[in-house]
Short mmCIF file of C-alpha atoms in Angstrom, two decimals:
data_model
loop_
_atom_site.label_atom_id
_atom_site.label_comp_id
_atom_site.label_asym_id
_atom_site.label_seq_id
_atom_site.Cartn_x
_atom_site.Cartn_y
_atom_site.Cartn_z
CA GLY O 53 -42.83 130.25 59.25
CA GLU O 54 -42.17 132.47 61.98
CA ASN O 55 -43.62 135.89 61.79
CA VAL O 56 -43.23 139.04 64.13
CA GLU O 57 -45.80 141.79 63.68
CA GLN O 58 -44.91 145.37 65.02
CA HIS O 59 -47.22 148.36 65.82
CA PRO O 60 -47.36 151.17 65.21
CA SER O 61 -45.21 151.93 62.34
CA THR O 62 -44.76 155.36 63.38
CA LEU O 63 -45.12 157.03 66.69
CA SER O 64 -44.90 160.68 67.76
CA VAL O 65 -44.73 161.95 71.38
CA GLN O 66 -44.05 165.00 73.50
CA GLU O 67 -40.87 165.06 75.40
CA GLY O 68 -41.55 163.56 78.73
CA ASP O 69 -44.46 161.36 77.69
CA SER O 70 -44.31 157.66 77.57
CA ALA O 71 -44.12 155.47 74.33
CA VAL O 72 -45.31 152.02 73.84
CA ILE O 73 -44.42 149.67 70.94
CA LYS O 74 -46.08 146.23 70.64
CA CYS O 75 -45.19 143.07 68.81
CA THR O 76 -46.78 139.71 68.40
CA TYR O 77 -45.14 136.44 67.18
CA SER O 78 -46.37 133.35 65.67
CA ASP O 79 -43.87 130.64 66.93
CA SER O 80 -44.78 129.40 70.29
CA ALA O 81 -41.31 127.84 70.52
CA SER O 82 -39.62 131.24 70.57
CA ASN O 83 -37.91 131.91 73.81
CA TYR O 84 -35.81 135.10 73.45
CA PHE O 85 -37.05 138.60 72.62
CA PRO O 86 -34.62 141.34 72.08
CA TRP O 87 -35.39 144.94 71.20
CA TYR O 88 -33.03 147.04 68.89
CA LYS O 89 -32.78 150.85 68.40
CA GLN O 90 -31.43 152.16 65.26
CA GLU O 91 -30.41 155.82 64.84
CA LEU O 92 -30.09 157.31 61.38
CA GLY O 93 -27.01 156.03 59.28
CA LYS O 94 -26.11 153.41 62.03
CA GLY O 95 -26.80 149.51 62.50
CA PRO O 96 -29.33 148.42 65.04
CA GLN O 97 -28.13 148.27 68.66
CA LEU O 98 -29.53 146.07 71.39
CA ILE O 99 -31.18 148.00 74.14
CA ILE O 100 -33.08 145.28 76.10
CA ASP O 101 -34.05 141.77 75.88
CA ILE O 102 -36.37 139.20 77.66
CA ARG O 103 -36.37 135.59 77.86
CA SER O 104 -39.58 133.34 78.05
CA ASN O 105 -39.26 132.45 81.74
CA VAL O 106 -39.60 136.23 82.70
CA GLY O 107 -42.63 138.30 82.48
CA GLU O 108 -40.97 141.78 82.77
CA LYS O 109 -37.62 143.47 82.78
CA LYS O 110 -36.68 147.05 83.32
CA ASP O 111 -33.53 149.12 82.63
CA GLN O 112 -33.73 152.63 83.88
CA ARG O 113 -36.49 154.39 81.47
CA ILE O 114 -36.97 151.33 79.49
CA ALA O 115 -38.96 148.24 80.16
CA VAL O 116 -40.17 145.04 78.21
CA THR O 117 -43.08 142.83 79.05
CA LEU O 118 -43.92 139.44 77.74
CA ASN O 119 -47.12 137.58 77.43
CA LYS O 120 -46.32 134.10 76.35
CA THR O 121 -49.90 132.85 76.41
CA ALA O 122 -50.95 135.58 74.09
CA LYS O 123 -47.80 135.69 72.22
CA HIS O 124 -47.05 139.22 72.44
CA PHE O 125 -44.41 141.57 73.89
CA SER O 126 -44.08 145.26 74.39
CA LEU O 127 -41.47 148.01 74.73
CA HIS O 128 -42.13 150.86 77.19
CA ILE O 129 -40.22 154.07 77.26
CA THR O 130 -41.01 156.37 80.06
CA GLU O 131 -40.00 160.13 80.32
CA THR O 132 -39.05 160.36 76.62
CA GLN O 133 -36.25 162.50 75.53
CA PRO O 134 -35.37 163.85 72.02
CA GLU O 135 -32.45 161.50 71.87
CA ASP O 136 -34.91 158.54 72.02
CA SER O 137 -36.00 159.44 68.46
CA ALA O 138 -34.93 156.47 66.31
CA VAL O 139 -36.38 153.31 64.65
CA TYR O 140 -37.01 150.46 67.07
CA PHE O 141 -37.17 146.92 66.01
CA CYS O 142 -38.57 143.88 67.95
CA ALA O 143 -37.42 140.39 67.15
CA ALA O 144 -38.02 136.84 68.17
CA ILE O 145 -35.71 133.88 68.24
CA ARG O 146 -36.32 130.62 66.31
CA GLY O 147 -33.80 127.86 66.50
CA VAL O 148 -32.79 126.50 63.11
CA ARG O 149 -30.18 123.81 62.68
CA GLY O 150 -28.24 124.85 65.61
CA TYR O 151 -28.46 128.55 64.71
CA ASN O 152 -30.85 130.81 66.75
CA LYS O 153 -32.27 132.86 63.91
CA LEU O 154 -33.62 136.51 64.65
CA ILE O 155 -37.04 137.14 63.04
CA PHE O 156 -37.45 140.98 63.05
CA GLY O 157 -40.59 143.16 63.09
CA ALA O 158 -40.79 145.77 60.49
CA GLY O 159 -40.02 148.63 62.91
CA THR O 160 -41.32 151.71 64.55
CA ARG O 161 -40.11 155.16 63.88
CA LEU O 162 -40.30 157.14 67.02
CA ALA O 163 -40.37 160.88 67.06
CA VAL O 164 -39.79 162.78 70.35
CA HIS O 165 -40.78 166.49 70.08
CA PRO O 166 -39.30 169.04 72.51
CA ASN B 82 -12.18 146.38 70.13
CA ALA B 83 -13.47 147.68 66.94
CA GLY B 84 -16.45 145.25 67.07
CA VAL B 85 -17.93 144.65 63.79
CA THR B 86 -16.55 146.60 60.69
CA GLN B 87 -17.88 146.71 57.20
CA THR B 88 -16.56 148.01 54.04
CA PRO B 89 -17.41 149.84 51.90
CA LYS B 90 -19.90 152.03 53.41
CA PHE B 91 -21.39 153.25 50.06
CA GLN B 92 -21.20 151.35 46.53
CA VAL B 93 -22.94 151.99 43.28
CA LEU B 94 -22.90 149.19 40.80
CA LYS B 95 -24.35 148.54 37.38
CA THR B 96 -26.60 145.85 36.68
CA GLY B 97 -24.44 142.52 36.02
CA GLN B 98 -21.54 143.49 37.83
CA SER B 99 -20.28 141.63 40.79
CA MET B 100 -18.78 142.80 44.08
CA THR B 101 -17.85 141.58 47.54
CA LEU B 102 -19.05 143.23 50.81
CA GLN B 103 -16.55 142.78 53.50
CA CYS B 104 -17.30 142.09 57.31
CA ALA B 105 -14.82 141.45 59.95
CA GLN B 106 -15.16 141.17 63.90
CA ASP B 107 -12.64 141.05 66.64
CA MET B 108 -14.74 139.67 69.41
CA ASN B 109 -14.02 136.08 68.65
CA HIS B 110 -17.72 135.43 67.94
CA GLU B 111 -18.98 132.00 66.56
CA TYR B 112 -22.12 133.36 64.91
CA MET B 113 -22.03 135.71 62.07
CA SER B 114 -25.00 136.82 59.65
CA TRP B 115 -25.82 138.91 56.77
CA TYR B 116 -28.99 140.98 56.66
CA ARG B 117 -30.65 143.37 54.13
CA GLN B 118 -32.70 146.18 55.27
CA ASP B 119 -35.38 147.50 53.09
CA PRO B 120 -38.03 150.14 53.76
CA GLY B 121 -41.11 148.79 55.77
CA MET B 122 -39.55 145.31 55.90
CA GLY B 123 -37.32 145.35 58.80
CA LEU B 124 -34.17 143.26 58.49
CA ARG B 125 -34.20 140.14 56.50
CA LEU B 126 -31.45 137.27 56.94
CA ILE B 127 -29.49 136.43 53.73
CA HIS B 128 -26.94 133.88 54.95
CA TYR B 129 -25.44 132.95 58.31
CA SER B 130 -22.53 131.05 59.84
CA VAL B 131 -22.13 129.04 62.95
CA GLY B 132 -18.41 128.82 62.79
CA ALA B 133 -15.42 128.78 60.40
CA GLY B 134 -16.07 126.67 57.53
CA ILE B 135 -19.96 126.30 58.18
CA THR B 136 -22.37 128.40 56.32
CA ASP B 137 -26.18 128.18 55.60
CA GLN B 138 -29.07 130.11 53.80
CA GLY B 139 -31.42 132.43 55.37
CA GLU B 140 -34.69 133.99 54.26
CA VAL B 141 -33.43 135.67 51.11
CA PRO B 142 -30.19 133.95 49.71
CA ASN B 143 -30.74 134.25 46.04
CA GLY B 144 -28.08 136.06 44.22
CA TYR B 145 -25.64 135.98 47.11
CA ASN B 146 -22.68 133.81 48.26
CA VAL B 147 -20.73 133.64 51.39
CA SER B 148 -17.79 131.86 52.81
CA ARG B 149 -16.07 131.67 56.22
CA SER B 150 -12.60 130.64 56.15
CA THR B 151 -11.68 132.35 59.41
CA THR B 152 -13.73 133.07 62.54
CA GLU B 153 -13.01 136.87 61.96
CA ASP B 154 -14.22 137.53 58.42
CA PHE B 155 -17.62 136.72 56.64
CA PRO B 156 -17.54 138.33 53.14
CA LEU B 157 -20.77 138.51 51.13
CA ARG B 158 -20.53 138.31 47.46
CA LEU B 159 -22.98 139.50 44.78
CA LEU B 160 -22.64 137.45 41.70
CA SER B 161 -24.45 139.44 39.21
CA ALA B 162 -25.98 142.58 40.65
CA ALA B 163 -29.71 143.34 39.90
CA PRO B 164 -31.75 146.53 40.97
CA SER B 165 -33.77 144.31 43.35
CA GLN B 166 -30.53 144.21 45.39
CA THR B 167 -30.49 147.77 46.14
CA SER B 168 -30.61 147.85 49.81
CA VAL B 169 -28.64 148.49 52.97
CA TYR B 170 -26.58 145.55 54.04
CA PHE B 171 -25.72 144.68 57.73
CA CYS B 172 -23.33 142.15 59.11
CA ALA B 173 -23.83 140.97 62.71
CA SER B 174 -21.92 138.78 64.81
CA GLY B 175 -22.69 137.23 68.33
CA PRO B 176 -22.02 134.63 70.74
CA ARG B 177 -25.48 132.88 70.31
CA ASN B 178 -28.78 134.72 70.80
CA GLU B 179 -27.24 138.43 71.04
CA GLN B 180 -26.15 139.96 67.84
CA PHE B 181 -23.88 142.91 67.47
CA PHE B 182 -24.37 144.95 64.21
CA GLY B 183 -21.98 146.63 61.94
CA PRO B 184 -22.58 150.18 60.57
CA GLY B 185 -23.95 148.95 57.31
CA THR B 186 -23.29 149.19 53.55
CA ARG B 187 -25.57 151.21 51.23
CA LEU B 188 -25.73 149.57 47.97
CA THR B 189 -27.26 150.96 44.83
CA VAL B 190 -27.70 148.96 41.55
CA LEU B 191 -28.44 150.87 38.61
#
């Protein structure tokens, strides 16, 4: 079945540095790739997404890139701030019997140190 | 809008007990899902629903039941709790691709 691998599992950066999280997926039919941020004690929150007909998307300090040929996509956070510290999950959509099922990566714990 | 609400926030059960985790959304979303989150494993889909009266199994459905009698509510039932069901449970709803998550229920089975 569909599998999403996410790296690294933990990432520590200094405030102001950039952070990059990478994911690969196995199902070439996947066409939607969201990223979620989960703060301690809360549910995941969608922060950015990208569709298969787009190679890159930016939203202020956050950007996502997609390489469909290589089946990988990445999250880039620039000018990191302490409030960016959280667990980040990538996901890929696989359609199953009329339902677009999200397959999640295992998560990356990002720590931004002042 | 309250978004997606879940109750209770915390629950401790003994092995063999049953209980229902409640989930409600006020956004009129068709799609609702239940996930469990375990350390190092991301979120895994338990059951999902594409509309009132329609449910289906996800990746890890064993030991859980669901029903969807209304658009708003999607309860998850544990029939006979086992220690392997100790986890954090998230309910989500969405119009299709995008999913909005509730705050979660932390369940411990002793």
